[in-house]
Tab-separated table of C-alpha atoms in Angstrom:
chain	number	residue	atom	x	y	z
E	1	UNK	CA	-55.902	14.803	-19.382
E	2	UNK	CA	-54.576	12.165	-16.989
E	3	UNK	CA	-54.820	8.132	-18.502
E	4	UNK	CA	-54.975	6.002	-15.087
E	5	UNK	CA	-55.578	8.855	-12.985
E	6	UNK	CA	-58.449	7.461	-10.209
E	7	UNK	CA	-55.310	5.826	-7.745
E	8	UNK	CA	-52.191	6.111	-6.599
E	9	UNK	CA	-49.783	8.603	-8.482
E	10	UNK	CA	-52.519	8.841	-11.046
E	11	UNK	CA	-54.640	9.922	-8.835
E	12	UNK	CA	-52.337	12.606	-6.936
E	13	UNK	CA	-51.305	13.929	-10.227
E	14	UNK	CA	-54.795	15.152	-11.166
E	15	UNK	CA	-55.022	16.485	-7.167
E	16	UNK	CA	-52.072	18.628	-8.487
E	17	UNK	CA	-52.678	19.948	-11.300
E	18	UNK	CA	-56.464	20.721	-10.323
E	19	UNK	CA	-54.738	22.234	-6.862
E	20	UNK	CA	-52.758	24.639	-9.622
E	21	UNK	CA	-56.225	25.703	-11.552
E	22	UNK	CA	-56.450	23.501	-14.472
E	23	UNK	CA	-59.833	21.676	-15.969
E	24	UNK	CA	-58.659	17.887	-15.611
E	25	UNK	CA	-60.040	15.045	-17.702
E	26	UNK	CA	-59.863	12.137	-15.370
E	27	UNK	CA	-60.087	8.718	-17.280
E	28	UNK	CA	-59.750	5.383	-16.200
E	29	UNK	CA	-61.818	1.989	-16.613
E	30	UNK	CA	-64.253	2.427	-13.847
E	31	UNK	CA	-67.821	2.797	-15.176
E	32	UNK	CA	-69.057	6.773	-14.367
E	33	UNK	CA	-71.074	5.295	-11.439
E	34	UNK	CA	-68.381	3.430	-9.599
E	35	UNK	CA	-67.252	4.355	-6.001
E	36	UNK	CA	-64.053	5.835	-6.941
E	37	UNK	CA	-65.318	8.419	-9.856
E	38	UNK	CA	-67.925	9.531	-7.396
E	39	UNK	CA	-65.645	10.459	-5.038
E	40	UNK	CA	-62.948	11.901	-7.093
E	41	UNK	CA	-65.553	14.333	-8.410
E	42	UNK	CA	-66.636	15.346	-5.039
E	43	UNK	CA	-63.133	16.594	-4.108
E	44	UNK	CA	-62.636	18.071	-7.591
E	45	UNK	CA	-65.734	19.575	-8.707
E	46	UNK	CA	-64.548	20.688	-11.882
E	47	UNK	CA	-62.884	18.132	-13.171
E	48	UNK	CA	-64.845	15.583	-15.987
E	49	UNK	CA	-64.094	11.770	-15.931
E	50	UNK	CA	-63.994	10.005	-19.315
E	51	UNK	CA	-63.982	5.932	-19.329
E	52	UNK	CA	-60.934	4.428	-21.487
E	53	UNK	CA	-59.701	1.142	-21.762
E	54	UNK	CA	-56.156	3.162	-23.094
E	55	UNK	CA	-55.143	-0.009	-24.601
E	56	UNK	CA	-57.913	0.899	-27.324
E	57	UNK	CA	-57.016	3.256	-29.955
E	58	UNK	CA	-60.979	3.583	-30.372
E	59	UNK	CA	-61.381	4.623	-27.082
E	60	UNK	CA	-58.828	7.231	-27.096
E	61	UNK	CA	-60.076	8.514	-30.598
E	62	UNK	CA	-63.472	9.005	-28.445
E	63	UNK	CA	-61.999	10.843	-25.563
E	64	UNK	CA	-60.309	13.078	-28.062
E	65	UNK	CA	-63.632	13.590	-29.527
E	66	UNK	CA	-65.261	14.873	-26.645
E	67	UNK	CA	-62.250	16.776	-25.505
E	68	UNK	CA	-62.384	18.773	-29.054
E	69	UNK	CA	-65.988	19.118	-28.550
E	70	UNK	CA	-65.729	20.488	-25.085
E	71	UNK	CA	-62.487	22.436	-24.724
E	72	UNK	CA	-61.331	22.814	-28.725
E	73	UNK	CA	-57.560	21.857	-27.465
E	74	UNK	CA	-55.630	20.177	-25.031
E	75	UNK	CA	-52.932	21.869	-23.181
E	76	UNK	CA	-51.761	18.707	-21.240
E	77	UNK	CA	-51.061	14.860	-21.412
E	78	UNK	CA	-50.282	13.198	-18.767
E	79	UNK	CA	-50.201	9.418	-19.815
E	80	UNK	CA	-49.938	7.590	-16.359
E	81	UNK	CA	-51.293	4.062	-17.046
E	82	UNK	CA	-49.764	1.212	-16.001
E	83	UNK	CA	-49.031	-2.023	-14.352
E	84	UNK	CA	-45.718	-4.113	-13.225
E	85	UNK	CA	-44.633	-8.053	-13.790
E	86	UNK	CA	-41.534	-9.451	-11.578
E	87	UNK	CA	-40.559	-12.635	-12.275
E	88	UNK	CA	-37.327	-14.725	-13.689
E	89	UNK	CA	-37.084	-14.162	-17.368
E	90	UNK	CA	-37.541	-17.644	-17.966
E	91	UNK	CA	-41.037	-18.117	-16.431
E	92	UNK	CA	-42.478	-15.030	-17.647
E	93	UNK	CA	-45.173	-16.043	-20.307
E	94	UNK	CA	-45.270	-14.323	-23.516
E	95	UNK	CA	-48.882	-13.378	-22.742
E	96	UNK	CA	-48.157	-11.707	-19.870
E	97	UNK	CA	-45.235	-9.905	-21.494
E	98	UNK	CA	-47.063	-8.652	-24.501
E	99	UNK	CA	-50.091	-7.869	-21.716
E	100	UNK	CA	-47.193	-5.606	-19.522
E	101	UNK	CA	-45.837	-3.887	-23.088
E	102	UNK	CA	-49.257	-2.853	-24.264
E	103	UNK	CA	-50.090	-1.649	-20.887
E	104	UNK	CA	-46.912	0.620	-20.282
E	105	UNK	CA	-46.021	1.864	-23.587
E	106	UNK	CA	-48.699	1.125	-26.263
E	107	UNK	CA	-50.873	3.151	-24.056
E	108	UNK	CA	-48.299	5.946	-24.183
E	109	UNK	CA	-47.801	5.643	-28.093
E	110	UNK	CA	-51.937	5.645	-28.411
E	111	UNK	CA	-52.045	8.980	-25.977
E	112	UNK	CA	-49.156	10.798	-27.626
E	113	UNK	CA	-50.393	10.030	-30.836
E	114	UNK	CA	-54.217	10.662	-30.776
E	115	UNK	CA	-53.612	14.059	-29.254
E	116	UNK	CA	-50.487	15.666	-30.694
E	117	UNK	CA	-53.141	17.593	-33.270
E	118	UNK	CA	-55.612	19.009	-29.999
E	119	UNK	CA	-51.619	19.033	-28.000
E	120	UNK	CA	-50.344	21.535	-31.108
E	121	UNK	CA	-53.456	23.258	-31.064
E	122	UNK	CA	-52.875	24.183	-27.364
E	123	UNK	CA	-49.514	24.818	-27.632
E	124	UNK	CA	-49.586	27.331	-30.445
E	125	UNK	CA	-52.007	29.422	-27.939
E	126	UNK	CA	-48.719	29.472	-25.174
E	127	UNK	CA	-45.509	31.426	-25.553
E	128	UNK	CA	-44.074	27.988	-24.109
E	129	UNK	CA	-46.097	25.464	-25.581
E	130	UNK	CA	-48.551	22.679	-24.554
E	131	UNK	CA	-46.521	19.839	-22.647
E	132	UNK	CA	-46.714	15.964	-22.511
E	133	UNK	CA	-45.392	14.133	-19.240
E	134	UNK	CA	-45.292	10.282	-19.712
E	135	UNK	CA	-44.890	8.591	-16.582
E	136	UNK	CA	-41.808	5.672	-16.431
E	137	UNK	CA	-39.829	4.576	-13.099
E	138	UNK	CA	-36.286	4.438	-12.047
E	139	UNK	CA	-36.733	1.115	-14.013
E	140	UNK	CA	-36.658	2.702	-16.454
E	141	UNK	CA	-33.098	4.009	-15.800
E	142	UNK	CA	-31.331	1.013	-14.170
E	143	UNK	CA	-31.377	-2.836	-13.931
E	144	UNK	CA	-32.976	-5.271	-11.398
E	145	UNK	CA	-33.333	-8.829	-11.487
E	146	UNK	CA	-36.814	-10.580	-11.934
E	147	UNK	CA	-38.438	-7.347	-13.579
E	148	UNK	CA	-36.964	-7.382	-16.980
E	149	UNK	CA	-40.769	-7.055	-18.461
E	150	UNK	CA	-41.006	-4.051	-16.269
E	151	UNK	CA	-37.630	-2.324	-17.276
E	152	UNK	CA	-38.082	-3.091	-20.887
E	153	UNK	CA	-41.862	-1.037	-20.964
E	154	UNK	CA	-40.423	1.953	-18.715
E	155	UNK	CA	-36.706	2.114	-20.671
E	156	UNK	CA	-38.912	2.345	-23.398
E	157	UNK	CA	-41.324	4.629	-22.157
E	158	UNK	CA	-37.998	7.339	-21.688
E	159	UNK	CA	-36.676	7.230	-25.254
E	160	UNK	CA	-40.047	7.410	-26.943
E	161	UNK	CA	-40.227	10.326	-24.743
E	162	UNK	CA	-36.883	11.773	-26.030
E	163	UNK	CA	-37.881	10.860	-29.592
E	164	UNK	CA	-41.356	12.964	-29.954
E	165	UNK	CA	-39.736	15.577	-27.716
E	166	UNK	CA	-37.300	15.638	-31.036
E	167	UNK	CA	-39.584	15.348	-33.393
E	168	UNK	CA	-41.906	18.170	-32.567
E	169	UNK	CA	-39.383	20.477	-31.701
E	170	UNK	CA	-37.451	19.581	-34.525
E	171	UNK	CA	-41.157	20.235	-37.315
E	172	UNK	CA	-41.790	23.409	-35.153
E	173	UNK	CA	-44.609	21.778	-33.284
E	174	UNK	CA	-45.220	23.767	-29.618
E	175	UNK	CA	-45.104	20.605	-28.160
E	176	UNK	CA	-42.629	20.050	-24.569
E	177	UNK	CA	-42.342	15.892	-24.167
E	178	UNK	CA	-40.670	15.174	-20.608
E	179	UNK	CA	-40.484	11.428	-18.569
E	180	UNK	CA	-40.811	11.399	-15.042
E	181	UNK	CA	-39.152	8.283	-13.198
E	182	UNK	CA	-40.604	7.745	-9.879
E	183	UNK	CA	-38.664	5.535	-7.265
E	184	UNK	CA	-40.415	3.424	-4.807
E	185	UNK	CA	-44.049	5.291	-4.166
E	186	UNK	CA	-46.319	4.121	-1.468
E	187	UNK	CA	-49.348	3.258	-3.590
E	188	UNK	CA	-51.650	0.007	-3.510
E	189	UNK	CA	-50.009	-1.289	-6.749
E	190	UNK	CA	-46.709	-1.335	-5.058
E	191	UNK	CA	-47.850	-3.113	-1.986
E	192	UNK	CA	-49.897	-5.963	-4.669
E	193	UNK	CA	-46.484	-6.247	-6.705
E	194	UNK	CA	-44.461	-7.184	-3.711
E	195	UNK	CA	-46.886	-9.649	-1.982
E	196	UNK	CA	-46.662	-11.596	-5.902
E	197	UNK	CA	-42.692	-11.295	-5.118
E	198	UNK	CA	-42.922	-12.026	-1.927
E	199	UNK	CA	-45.486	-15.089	-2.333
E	200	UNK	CA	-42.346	-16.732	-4.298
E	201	UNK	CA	-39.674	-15.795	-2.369
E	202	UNK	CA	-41.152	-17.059	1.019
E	203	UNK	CA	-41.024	-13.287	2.361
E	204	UNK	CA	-43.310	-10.975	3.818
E	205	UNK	CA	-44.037	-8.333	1.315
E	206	UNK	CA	-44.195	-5.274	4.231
E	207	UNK	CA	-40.303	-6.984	5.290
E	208	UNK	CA	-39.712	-6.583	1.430
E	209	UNK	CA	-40.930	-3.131	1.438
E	210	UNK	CA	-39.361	-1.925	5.092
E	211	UNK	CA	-36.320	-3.568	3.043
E	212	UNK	CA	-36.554	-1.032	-0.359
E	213	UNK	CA	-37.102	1.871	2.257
E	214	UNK	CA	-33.998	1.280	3.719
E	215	UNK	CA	-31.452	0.765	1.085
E	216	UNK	CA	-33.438	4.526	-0.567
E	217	UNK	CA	-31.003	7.073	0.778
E	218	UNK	CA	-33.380	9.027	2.300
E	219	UNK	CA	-34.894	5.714	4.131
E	220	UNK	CA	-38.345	5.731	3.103
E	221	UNK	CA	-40.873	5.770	0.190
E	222	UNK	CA	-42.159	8.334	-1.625
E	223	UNK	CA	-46.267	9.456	-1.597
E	224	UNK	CA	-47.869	10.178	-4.575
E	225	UNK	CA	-48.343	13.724	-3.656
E	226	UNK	CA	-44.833	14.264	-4.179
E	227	UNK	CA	-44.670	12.679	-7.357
E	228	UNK	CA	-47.557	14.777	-8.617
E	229	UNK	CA	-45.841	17.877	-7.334
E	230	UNK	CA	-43.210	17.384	-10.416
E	231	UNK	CA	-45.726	16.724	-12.712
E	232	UNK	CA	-47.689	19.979	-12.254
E	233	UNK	CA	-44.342	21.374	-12.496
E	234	UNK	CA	-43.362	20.245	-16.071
E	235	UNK	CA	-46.792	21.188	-17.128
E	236	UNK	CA	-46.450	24.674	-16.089
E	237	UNK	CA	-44.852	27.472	-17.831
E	238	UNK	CA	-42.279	27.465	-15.125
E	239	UNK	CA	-41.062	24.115	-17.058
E	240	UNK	CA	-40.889	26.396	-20.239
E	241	UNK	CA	-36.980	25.295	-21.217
E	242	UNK	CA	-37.231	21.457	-20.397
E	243	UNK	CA	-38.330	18.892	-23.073
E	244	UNK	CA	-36.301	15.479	-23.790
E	245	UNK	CA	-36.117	15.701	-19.965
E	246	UNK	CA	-35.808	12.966	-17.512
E	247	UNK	CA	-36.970	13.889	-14.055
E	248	UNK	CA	-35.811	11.225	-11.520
E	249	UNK	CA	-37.968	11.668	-7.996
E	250	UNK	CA	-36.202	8.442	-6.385
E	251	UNK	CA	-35.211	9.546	-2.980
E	252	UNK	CA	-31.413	9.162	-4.474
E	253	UNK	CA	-31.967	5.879	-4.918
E	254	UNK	CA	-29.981	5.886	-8.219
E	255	UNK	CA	-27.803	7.946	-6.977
E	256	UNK	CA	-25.210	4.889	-6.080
């Protein structure tokens, strides 16, 4: 199951791990009608798309309903969802903080939490167990000014991850937990977060981006493909010794 998984890395995380033979639930908000479901389903036949608001706990009690219905277990989580705020610390409204917090790491709590029984269930069925790959950012990692909202949800996002990873190895639960902290992907959200950064700081947003590309050692972004690459990795067996891990995909941007 991939939360968020219609665009963007979402989107080329479910290409992967469909590409490497697995059923994927696909949820996101569109309605089961809308433009995008329809055409995610024509390039992956197999996969089933489930509606959820992930900020609901209801919602993701209902997807784990049908997912026990249909399957009887889970073997993966991938919980994907999110959204970014820039912005000096003292304009920020709390509003649109609590909005950014529920977004990035309630959703993560509500996955991790509503699925670790269908997750164990999986996992006892593996020599290596079932896995869970929550998605956070080099913000997550480091610092930058005017996205304090943002590094607070993804530096939170990485030691929740290194808590249940912990905890369930700790109780015996088959259970691999392991953060993955893109760098700067080429994916619409991106390109919307800089033109709101760049409509304040009298920029362009592509001079803000060609800007981020070059100070990334490798001088350029990533594509979602290659962040969905490592994620079909740390669900596979091949992954079997990693949990608490943080997998940095940055370009060596963090490197410095």
């Amino acid at each position: 199951m991939v939360s968020g998984g219609l665009r963007g890395i979402g989107r080329a995380i479910c290409d992967a791990l469909s590409s490497g033979g697995a059923l994927v639930y696909v949820t996101d908000l569109d309605a089961p009608d809308a433009a995008d479901v329809t055409a995610m389903c024509a390039a992956m036949p197999d996969a089933r798309y489930i509606q959820l608001d992930a900020t609901s706990e209801a919602a993701w009690q209902a997807a784990r309903e049908q997912v026990e219905r249909e399957q009887g277990q889970l073997d993966i989580l991938v919980n994907n969802v999110g959204a970014d705020l820039t912005g000096k610390v003292q304009d920020l409204k709390l509003e649109d903080w609590r909005r950014l917090i529920t977004l990035n790491l309630d959703t993560v709590f509500l996955g991790t939490k509503t699925f670790q029984p269908l997750l164990a269930k999986g996992g006892a069925s593996t020599p290596y167990g079932s896995s869970i790959i929550n998605i956070s950012s080099i913000m997550g990692l480091v610092g930058m000014g005017e996205v304090s909202a943002y590094n607070a949800s993804k530096g939170g996002v990485r030691l929740f991850t290194k808590s249940n990873a912990l905890e369930f190895a700790d109780a015996g639960i088959p259970i691999r937990v392991n953060s993955v902290h893109p760098g700067f992907v080429d994916t619409p959200l991106l390109r919307k977060g800089f033109e709101a950064w760049a409509a304040r700081s009298g920029e362009t947003a592509q001079a803000m981006i060609d800007a981020m590309a070059a100070t990334t050692p490798i001088k350029r972004l990533a594509q979602p493909s290659e962040i969905g690459k490592v994620v079909a990795f740390l669900a596979s067996d091949d992954a079997s010794y990693m949990t608490g891990s943080e997998v940095v995909v940055d370009g060596g941007w963090t490197a410095r």
